[in-house]
mmCIF file of C-alpha atoms in Angstrom:
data_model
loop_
_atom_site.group_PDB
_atom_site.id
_atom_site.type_symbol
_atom_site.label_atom_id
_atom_site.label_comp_id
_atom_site.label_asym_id
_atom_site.label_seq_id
_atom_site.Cartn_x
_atom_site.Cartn_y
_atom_site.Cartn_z
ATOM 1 C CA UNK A 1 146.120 -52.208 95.997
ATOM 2 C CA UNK A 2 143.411 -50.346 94.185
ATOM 3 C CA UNK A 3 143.773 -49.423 90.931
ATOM 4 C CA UNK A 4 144.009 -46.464 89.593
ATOM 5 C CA UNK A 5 141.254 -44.137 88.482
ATOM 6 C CA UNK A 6 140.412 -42.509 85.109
ATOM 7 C CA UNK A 7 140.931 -39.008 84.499
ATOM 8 C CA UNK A 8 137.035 -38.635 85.077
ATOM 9 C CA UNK A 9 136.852 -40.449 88.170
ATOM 10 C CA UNK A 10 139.303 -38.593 89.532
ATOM 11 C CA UNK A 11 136.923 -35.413 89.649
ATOM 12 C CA UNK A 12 134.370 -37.082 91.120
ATOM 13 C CA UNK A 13 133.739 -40.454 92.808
ATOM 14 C CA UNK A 14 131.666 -42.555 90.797
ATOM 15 C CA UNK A 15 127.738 -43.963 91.862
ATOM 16 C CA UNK A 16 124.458 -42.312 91.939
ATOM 17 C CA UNK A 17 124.325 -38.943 93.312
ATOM 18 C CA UNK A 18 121.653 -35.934 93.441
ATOM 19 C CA UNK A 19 124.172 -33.300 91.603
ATOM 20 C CA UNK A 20 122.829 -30.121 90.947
ATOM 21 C CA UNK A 21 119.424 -28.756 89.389
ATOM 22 C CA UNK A 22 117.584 -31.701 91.337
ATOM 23 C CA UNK A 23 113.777 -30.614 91.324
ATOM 24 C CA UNK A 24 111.973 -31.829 94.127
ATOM 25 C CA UNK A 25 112.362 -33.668 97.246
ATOM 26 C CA UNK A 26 115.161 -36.563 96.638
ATOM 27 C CA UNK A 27 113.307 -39.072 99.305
ATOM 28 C CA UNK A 28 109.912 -38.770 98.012
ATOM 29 C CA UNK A 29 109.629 -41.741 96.171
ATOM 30 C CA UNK A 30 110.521 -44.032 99.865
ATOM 31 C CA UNK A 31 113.405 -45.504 101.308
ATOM 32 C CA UNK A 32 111.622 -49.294 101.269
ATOM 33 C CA UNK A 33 112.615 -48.793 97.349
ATOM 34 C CA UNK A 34 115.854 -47.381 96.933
ATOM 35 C CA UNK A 35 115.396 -43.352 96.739
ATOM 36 C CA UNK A 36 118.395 -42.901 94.903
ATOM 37 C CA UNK A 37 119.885 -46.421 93.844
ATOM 38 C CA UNK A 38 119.542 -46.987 89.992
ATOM 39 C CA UNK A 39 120.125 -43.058 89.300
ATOM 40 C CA UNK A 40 122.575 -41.460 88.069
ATOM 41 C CA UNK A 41 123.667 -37.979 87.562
ATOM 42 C CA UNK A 42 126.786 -36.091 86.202
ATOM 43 C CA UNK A 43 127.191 -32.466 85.367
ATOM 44 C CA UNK A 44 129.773 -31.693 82.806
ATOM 45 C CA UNK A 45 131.108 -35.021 82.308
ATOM 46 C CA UNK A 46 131.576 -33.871 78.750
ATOM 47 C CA UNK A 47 134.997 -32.941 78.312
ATOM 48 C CA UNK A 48 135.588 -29.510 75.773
ATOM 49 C CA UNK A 49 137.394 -32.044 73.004
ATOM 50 C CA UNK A 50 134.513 -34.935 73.147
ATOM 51 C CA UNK A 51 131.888 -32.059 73.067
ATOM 52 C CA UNK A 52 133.120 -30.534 69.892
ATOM 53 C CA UNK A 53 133.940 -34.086 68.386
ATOM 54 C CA UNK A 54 129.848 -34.965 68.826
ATOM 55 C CA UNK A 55 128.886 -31.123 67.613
ATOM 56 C CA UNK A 56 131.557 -32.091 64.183
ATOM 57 C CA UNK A 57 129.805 -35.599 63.790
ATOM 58 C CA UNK A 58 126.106 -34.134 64.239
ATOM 59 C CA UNK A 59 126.684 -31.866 61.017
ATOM 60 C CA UNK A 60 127.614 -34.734 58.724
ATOM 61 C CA UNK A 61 123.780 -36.439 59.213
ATOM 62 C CA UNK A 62 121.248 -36.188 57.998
ATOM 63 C CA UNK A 63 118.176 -36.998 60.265
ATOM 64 C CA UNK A 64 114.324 -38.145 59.503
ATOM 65 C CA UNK A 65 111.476 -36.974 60.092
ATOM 66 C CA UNK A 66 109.129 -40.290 60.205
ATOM 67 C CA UNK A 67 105.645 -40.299 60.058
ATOM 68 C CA UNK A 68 103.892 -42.374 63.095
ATOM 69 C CA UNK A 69 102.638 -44.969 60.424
ATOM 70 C CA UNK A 70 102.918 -46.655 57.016
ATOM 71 C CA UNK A 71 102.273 -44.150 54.326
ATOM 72 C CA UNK A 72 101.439 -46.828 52.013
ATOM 73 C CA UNK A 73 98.001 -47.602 53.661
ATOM 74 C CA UNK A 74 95.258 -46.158 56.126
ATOM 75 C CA UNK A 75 96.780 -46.298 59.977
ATOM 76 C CA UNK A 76 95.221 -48.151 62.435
ATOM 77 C CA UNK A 77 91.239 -47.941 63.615
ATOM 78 C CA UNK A 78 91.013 -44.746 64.940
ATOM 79 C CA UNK A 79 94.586 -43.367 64.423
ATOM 80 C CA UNK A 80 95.584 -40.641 62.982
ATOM 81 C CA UNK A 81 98.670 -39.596 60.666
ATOM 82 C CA UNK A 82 100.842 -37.271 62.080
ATOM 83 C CA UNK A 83 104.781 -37.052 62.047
ATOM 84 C CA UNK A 84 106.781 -37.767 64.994
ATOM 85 C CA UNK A 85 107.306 -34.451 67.512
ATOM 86 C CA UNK A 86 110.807 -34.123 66.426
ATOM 87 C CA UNK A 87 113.382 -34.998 63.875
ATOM 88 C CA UNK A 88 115.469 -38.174 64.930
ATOM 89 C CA UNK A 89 118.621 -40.401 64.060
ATOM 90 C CA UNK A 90 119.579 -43.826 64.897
ATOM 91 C CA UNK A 91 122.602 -45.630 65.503
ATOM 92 C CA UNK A 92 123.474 -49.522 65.945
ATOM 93 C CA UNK A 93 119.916 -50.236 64.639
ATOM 94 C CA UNK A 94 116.913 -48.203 63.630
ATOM 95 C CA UNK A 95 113.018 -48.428 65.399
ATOM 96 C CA UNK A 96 111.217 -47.287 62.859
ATOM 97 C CA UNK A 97 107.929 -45.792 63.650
ATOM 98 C CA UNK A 98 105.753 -47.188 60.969
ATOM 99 C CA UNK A 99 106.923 -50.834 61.934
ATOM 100 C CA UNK A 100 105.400 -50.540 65.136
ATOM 101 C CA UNK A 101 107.828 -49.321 67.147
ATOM 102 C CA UNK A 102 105.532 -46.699 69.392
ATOM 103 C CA UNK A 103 102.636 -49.428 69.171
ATOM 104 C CA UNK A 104 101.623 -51.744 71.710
ATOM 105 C CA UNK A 105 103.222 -54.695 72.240
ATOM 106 C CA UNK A 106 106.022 -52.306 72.629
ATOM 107 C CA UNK A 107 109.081 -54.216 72.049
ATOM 108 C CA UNK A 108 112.016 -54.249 70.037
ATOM 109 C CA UNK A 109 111.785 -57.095 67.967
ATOM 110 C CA UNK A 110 110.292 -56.950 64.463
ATOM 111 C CA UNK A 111 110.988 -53.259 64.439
ATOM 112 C CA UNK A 112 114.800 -52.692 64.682
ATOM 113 C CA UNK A 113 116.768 -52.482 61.530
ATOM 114 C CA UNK A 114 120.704 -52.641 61.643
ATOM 115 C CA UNK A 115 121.514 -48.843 60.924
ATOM 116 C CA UNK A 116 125.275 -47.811 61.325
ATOM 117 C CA UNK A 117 128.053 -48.353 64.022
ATOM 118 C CA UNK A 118 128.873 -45.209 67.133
ATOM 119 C CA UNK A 119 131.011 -43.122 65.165
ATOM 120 C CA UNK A 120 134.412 -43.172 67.885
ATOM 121 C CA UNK A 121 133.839 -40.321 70.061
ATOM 122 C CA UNK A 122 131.019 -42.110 71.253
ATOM 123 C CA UNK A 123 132.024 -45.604 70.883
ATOM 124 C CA UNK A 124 134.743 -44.027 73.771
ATOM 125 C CA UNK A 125 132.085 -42.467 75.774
ATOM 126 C CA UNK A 126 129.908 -45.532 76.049
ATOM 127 C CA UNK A 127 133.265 -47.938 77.140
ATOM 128 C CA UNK A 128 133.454 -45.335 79.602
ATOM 129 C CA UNK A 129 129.599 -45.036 80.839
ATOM 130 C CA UNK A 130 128.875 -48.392 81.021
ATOM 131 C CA UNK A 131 130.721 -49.416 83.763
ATOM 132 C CA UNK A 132 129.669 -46.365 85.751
ATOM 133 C CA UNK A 133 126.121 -47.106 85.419
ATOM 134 C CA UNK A 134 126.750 -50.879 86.393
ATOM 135 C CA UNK A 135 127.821 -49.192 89.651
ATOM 136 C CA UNK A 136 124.701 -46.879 89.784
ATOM 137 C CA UNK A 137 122.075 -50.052 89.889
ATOM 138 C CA UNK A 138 121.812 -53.199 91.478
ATOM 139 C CA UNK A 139 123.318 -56.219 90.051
ATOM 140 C CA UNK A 140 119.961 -57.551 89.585
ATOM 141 C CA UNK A 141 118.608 -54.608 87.225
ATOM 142 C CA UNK A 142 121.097 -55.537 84.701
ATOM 143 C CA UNK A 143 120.054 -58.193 82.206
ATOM 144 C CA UNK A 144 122.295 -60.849 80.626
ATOM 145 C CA UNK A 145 123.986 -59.294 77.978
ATOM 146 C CA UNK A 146 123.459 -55.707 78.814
ATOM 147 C CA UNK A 147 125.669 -53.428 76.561
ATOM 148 C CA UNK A 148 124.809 -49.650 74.880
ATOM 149 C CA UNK A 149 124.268 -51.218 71.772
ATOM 150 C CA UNK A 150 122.022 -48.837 70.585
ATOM 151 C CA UNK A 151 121.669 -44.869 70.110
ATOM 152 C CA UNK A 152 118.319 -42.649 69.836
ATOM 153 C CA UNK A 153 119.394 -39.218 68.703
ATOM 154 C CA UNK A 154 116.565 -36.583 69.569
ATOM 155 C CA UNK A 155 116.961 -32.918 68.234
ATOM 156 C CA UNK A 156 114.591 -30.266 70.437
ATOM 157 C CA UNK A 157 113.772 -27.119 69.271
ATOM 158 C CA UNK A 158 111.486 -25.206 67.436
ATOM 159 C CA UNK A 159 109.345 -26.372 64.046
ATOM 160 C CA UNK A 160 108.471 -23.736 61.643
ATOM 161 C CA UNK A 161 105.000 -23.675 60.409
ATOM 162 C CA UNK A 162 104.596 -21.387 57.566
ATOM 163 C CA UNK A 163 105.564 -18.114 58.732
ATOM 164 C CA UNK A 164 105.902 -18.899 62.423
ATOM 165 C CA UNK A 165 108.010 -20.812 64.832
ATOM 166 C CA UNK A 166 106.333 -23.799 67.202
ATOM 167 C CA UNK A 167 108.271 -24.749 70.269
ATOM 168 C CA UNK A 168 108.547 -28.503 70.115
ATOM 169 C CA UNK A 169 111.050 -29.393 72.657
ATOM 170 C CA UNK A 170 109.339 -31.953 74.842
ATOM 171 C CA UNK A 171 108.554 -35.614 75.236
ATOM 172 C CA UNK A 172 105.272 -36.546 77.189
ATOM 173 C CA UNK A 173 104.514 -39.608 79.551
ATOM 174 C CA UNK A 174 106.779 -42.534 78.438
ATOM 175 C CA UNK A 175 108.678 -45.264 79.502
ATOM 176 C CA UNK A 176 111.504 -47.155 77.324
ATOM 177 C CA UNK A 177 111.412 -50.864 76.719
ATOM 178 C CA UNK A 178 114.748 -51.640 75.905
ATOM 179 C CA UNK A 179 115.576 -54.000 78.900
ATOM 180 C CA UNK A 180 117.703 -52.844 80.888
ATOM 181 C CA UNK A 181 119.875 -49.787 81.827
ATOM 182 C CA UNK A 182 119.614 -46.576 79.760
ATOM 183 C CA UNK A 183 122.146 -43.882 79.513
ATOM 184 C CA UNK A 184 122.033 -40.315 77.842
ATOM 185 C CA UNK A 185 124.270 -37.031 77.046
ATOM 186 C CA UNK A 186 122.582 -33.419 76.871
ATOM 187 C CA UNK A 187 124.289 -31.040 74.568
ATOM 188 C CA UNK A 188 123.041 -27.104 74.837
ATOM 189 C CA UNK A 189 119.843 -25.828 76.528
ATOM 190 C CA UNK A 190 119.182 -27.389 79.582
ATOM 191 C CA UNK A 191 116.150 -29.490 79.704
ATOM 192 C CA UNK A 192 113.578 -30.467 83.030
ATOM 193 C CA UNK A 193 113.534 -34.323 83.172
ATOM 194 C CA UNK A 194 110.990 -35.543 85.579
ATOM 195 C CA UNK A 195 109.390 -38.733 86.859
ATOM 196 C CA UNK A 196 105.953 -38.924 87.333
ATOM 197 C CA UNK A 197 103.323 -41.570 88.450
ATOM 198 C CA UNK A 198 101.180 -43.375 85.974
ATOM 199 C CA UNK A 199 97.258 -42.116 85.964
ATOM 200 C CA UNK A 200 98.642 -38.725 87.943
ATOM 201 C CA UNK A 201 97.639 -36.350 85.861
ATOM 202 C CA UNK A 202 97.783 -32.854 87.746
ATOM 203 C CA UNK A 203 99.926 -34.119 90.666
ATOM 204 C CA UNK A 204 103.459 -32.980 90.957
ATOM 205 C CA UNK A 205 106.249 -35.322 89.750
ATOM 206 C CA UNK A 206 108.149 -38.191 91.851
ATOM 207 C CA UNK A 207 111.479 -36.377 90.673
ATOM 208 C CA UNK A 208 112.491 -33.814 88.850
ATOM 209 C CA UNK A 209 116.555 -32.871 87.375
ATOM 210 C CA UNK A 210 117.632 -30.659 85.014
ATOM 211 C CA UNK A 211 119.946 -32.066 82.778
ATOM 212 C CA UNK A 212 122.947 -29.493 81.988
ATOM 213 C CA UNK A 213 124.932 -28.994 78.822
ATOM 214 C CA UNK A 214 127.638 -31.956 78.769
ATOM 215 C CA UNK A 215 125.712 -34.029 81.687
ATOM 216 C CA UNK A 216 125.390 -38.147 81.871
ATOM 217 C CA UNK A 217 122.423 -39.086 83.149
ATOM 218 C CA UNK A 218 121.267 -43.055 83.419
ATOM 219 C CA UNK A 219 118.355 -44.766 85.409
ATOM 220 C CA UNK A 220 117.642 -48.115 85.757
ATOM 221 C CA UNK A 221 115.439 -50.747 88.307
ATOM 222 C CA UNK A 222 112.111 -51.321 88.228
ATOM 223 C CA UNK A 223 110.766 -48.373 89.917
ATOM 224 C CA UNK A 224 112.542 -45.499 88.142
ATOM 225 C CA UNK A 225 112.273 -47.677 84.487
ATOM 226 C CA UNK A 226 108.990 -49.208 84.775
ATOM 227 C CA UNK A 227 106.475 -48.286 87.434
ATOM 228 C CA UNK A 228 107.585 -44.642 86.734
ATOM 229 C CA UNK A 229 107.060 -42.593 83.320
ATOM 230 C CA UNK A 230 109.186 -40.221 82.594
ATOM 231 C CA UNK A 231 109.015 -37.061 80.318
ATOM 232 C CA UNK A 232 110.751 -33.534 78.800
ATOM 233 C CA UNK A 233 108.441 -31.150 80.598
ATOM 234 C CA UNK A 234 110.734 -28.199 78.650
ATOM 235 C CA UNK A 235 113.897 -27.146 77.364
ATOM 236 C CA UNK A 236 115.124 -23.618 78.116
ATOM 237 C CA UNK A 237 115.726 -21.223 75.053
ATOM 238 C CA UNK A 238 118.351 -18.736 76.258
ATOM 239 C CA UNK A 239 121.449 -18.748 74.076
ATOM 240 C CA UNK A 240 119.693 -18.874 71.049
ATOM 241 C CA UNK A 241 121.622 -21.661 70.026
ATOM 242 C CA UNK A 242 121.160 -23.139 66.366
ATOM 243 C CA UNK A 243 122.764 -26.779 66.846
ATOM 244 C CA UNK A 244 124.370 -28.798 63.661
ATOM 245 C CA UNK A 245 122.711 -30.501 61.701
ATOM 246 C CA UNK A 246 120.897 -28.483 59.150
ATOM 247 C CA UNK A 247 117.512 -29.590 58.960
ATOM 248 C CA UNK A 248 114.777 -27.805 57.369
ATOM 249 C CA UNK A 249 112.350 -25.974 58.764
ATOM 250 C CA UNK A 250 113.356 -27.069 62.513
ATOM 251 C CA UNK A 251 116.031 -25.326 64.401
ATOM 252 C CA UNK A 252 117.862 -27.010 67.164
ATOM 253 C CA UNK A 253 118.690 -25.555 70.469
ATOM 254 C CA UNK A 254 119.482 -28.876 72.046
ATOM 255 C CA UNK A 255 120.722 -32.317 71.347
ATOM 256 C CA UNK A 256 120.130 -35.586 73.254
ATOM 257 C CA UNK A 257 121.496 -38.938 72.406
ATOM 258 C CA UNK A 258 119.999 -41.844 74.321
ATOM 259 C CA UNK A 259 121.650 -45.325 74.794
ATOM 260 C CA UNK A 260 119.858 -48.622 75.342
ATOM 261 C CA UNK A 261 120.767 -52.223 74.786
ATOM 262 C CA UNK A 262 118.556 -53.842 71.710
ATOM 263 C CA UNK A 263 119.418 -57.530 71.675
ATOM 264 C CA UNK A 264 121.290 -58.386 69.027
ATOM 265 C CA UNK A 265 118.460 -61.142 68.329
ATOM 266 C CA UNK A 266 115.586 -58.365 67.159
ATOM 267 C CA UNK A 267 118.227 -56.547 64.940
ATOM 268 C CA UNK A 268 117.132 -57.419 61.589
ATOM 269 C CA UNK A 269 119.188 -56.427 58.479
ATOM 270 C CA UNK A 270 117.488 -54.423 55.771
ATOM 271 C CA UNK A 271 117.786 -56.998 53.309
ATOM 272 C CA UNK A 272 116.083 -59.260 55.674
ATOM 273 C CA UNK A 273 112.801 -57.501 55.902
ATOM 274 C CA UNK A 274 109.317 -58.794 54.317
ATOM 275 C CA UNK A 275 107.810 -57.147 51.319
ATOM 276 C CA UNK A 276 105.570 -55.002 53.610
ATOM 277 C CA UNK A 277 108.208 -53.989 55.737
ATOM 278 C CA UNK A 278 110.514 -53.193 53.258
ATOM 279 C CA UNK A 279 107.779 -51.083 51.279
ATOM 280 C CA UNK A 280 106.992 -49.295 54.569
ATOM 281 C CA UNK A 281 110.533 -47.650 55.642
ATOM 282 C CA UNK A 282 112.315 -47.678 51.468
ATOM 283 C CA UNK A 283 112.052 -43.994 51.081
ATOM 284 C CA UNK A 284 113.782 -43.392 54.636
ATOM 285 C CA UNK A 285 116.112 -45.352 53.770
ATOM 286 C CA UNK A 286 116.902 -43.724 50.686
ATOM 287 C CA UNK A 287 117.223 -40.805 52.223
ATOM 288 C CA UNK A 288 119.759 -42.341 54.661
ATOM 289 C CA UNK A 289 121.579 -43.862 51.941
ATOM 290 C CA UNK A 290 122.013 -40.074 50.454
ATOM 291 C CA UNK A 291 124.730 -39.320 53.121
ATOM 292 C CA UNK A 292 125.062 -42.655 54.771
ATOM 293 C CA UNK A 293 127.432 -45.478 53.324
ATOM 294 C CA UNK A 294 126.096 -47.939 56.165
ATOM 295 C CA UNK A 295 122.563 -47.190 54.320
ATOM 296 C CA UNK A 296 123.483 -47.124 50.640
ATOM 297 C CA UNK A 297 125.043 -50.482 50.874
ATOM 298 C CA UNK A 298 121.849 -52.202 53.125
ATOM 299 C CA UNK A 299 119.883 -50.541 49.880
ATOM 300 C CA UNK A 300 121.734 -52.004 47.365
ATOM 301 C CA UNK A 301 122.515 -55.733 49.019
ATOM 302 C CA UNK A 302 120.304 -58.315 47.558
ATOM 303 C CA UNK A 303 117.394 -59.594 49.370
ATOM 304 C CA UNK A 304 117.184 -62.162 51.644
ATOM 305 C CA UNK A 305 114.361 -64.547 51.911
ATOM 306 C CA UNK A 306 112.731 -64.233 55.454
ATOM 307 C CA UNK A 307 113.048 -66.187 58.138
ATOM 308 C CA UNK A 308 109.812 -67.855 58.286
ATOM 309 C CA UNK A 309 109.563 -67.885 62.050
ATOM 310 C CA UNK A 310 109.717 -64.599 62.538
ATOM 311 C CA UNK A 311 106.347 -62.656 61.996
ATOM 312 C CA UNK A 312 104.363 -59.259 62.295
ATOM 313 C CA UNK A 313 106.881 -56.391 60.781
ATOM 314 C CA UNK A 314 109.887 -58.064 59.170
ATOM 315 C CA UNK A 315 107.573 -60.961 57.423
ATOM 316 C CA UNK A 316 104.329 -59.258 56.987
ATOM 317 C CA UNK A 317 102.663 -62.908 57.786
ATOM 318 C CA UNK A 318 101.805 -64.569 61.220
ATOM 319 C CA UNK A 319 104.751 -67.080 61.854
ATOM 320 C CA UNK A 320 103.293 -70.174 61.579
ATOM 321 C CA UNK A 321 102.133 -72.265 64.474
ATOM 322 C CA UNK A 322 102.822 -76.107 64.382
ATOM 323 C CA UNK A 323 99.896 -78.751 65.461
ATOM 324 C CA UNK A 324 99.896 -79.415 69.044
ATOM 325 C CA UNK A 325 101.566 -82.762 70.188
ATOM 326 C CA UNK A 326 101.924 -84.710 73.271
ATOM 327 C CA UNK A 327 104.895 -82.627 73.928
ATOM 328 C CA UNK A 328 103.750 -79.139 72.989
ATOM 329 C CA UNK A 329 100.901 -77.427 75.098
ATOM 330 C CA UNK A 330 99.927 -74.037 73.221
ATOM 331 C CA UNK A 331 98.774 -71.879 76.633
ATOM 332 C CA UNK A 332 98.290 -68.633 74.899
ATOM 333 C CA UNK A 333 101.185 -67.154 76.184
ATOM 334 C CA UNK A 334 102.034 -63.965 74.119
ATOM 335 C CA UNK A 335 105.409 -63.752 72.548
ATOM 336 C CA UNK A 336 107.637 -60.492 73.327
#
């Protein structure tokens, strides 16, 4: 006997599908690896009450604006300072950008710091999504472990810059490195997602969607994760919509909150964190700790003396390496 179905899957059966506002041809990218397998694509699976739930919780943060790197010394050899495109917000840990987190290696350890729990509208949605995108992929492209541990809250809109608004609603050529499966919710403006080859500047994308107000979107696999970039080529402004929170000098016309699985292993308290490290994201976390009780109490525990295995961002020191024995063959391999 099958058992029965949600509310949700009840409007629609569950797996990938095209849905509307698909850009492009939805075979281009070859049968011989799975056009559609590992995508996923649901218009209004919002429902009116979660919606307004996640629009109520929005207004009580209080988002950062980070710059790329440290502030406390010079960036890298030929880098430049600059903020971040867009105000952002964290949730279940925090990547912060001047601990490496947009820096090659790209990885997740020795830049996530434990930042505060889904609030429960979205601890519901994500019970929900997971198992839906488990049904999206194959078996193979989910990792040991896999769970949405992890939310990147990115605000689009427009910047102002002295007496004049600058459109900033888009994300160029990336790819995420959180293993596994990632999920995400759009909230106002619609935005054009697309896939695109690496080193194809000027050619059109591998696949293009727009992603509606209330949709669930998730990809996973190695072609649509890795071998693929992906990007937020725009974001419509029609509604002149003003989204929650308040943040100044940037007004939002749409919200998009990403989920990814961080092991737990890289998620470093703040107490835990070197000297350097610690010095490096303080003042952000300070501001946190203005509106966040998750970050007032991390600021005020005592500190913890670091692990001394662990190295780079949460030590500030190389970990150190133990002379080479009969058993132990040092290769060069590069740790993750």
């Amino acid at each position: 006997m099958a058992s029965p179905r949600s509310p949700r899957d009840r409007r629609r059966p569950p797996g990938p599908r095209p849905g509307p506002g698909l850009v492009g041809r939805p075979g281009s990218t070859g049968g011989a690896r799975g056009a559609e397998r590992g995508l996923l694509y649901e218009p209004g699976y919002l429902r009116p009450a979660d919606r307004a739930d996640i629009l109520a919780w929005l207004a009580t943060l209080r988002p950062l604006w980070e710059q790329r790197y440290s502030t406390r010394r010079p960036p890298p050899a030929g880098k430049q300072q600059r903020p971040l495109l867009r105000p952002v917000y964290w949730l279940g840990n925090w990547q912060f950008a001047c601990l490496g987190y947009y820096e090659p290696p790209r990885r997740t350890r020795d830049c996530a710091v434990a930042a505060e729990p889904f609030p429960p509208v979205l601890a519901r949605l994500v019970a929900d999504i997971e198992p839906r995108v488990r049904r999206s992929c194959a078996a193979a492209d989910v990792p040991r472990g896999w769970h949405l541990n992890t939310c990147l809250v990115n605000f689009y809109g427009d910047r102002q810059d002295g007496t004049r608004w600058v459109d900033v609603a888009r994300v160029g050529d990336h790819r995420d490195f959180e293993p596994g499966p990632v999920a995400s919710l759009s909230i106002g403006e619609r935005a054009l997602f697309q896939f695109v080859r690496r080193g194809a500047a000027g050619q059109p994308p591998v696949r293009g969607q727009w992603l509606d107000d209330g949709s669930l979107q998730a990809f996973a696999g190695p072609w649509w994760k890795d071998e693929l970039l992906h990007r937020v080529q725009r974001v419509d402004d029609k509604h002149q919509l003003d989204l929650p929170p308040a943040i100044d000098g940037f007004r939002t016309r749409r919200v998009n909150l990403t989920f990814r699985y961080v092991p737990p292993a890289d998620v470093v308290p703040l107490a835990a964190l070197g000297d350097e490290a610690y010095a490096d994201v303080h003042d952000y976390v300070a501001t946190l700790a203005a509106s966040s009780p998750h970050f007032a109490a991390a600021l005020a525990a005592p500190r913890r003396r670091p692990d001394p295995r662990r190295a780079d961002a949460v030590t500030g020191t190389p970990a150190p390496r133990p002379p080479p024995n009969r058993r132990t063959s040092w290769s060069g391999t590069r740790r993750r």
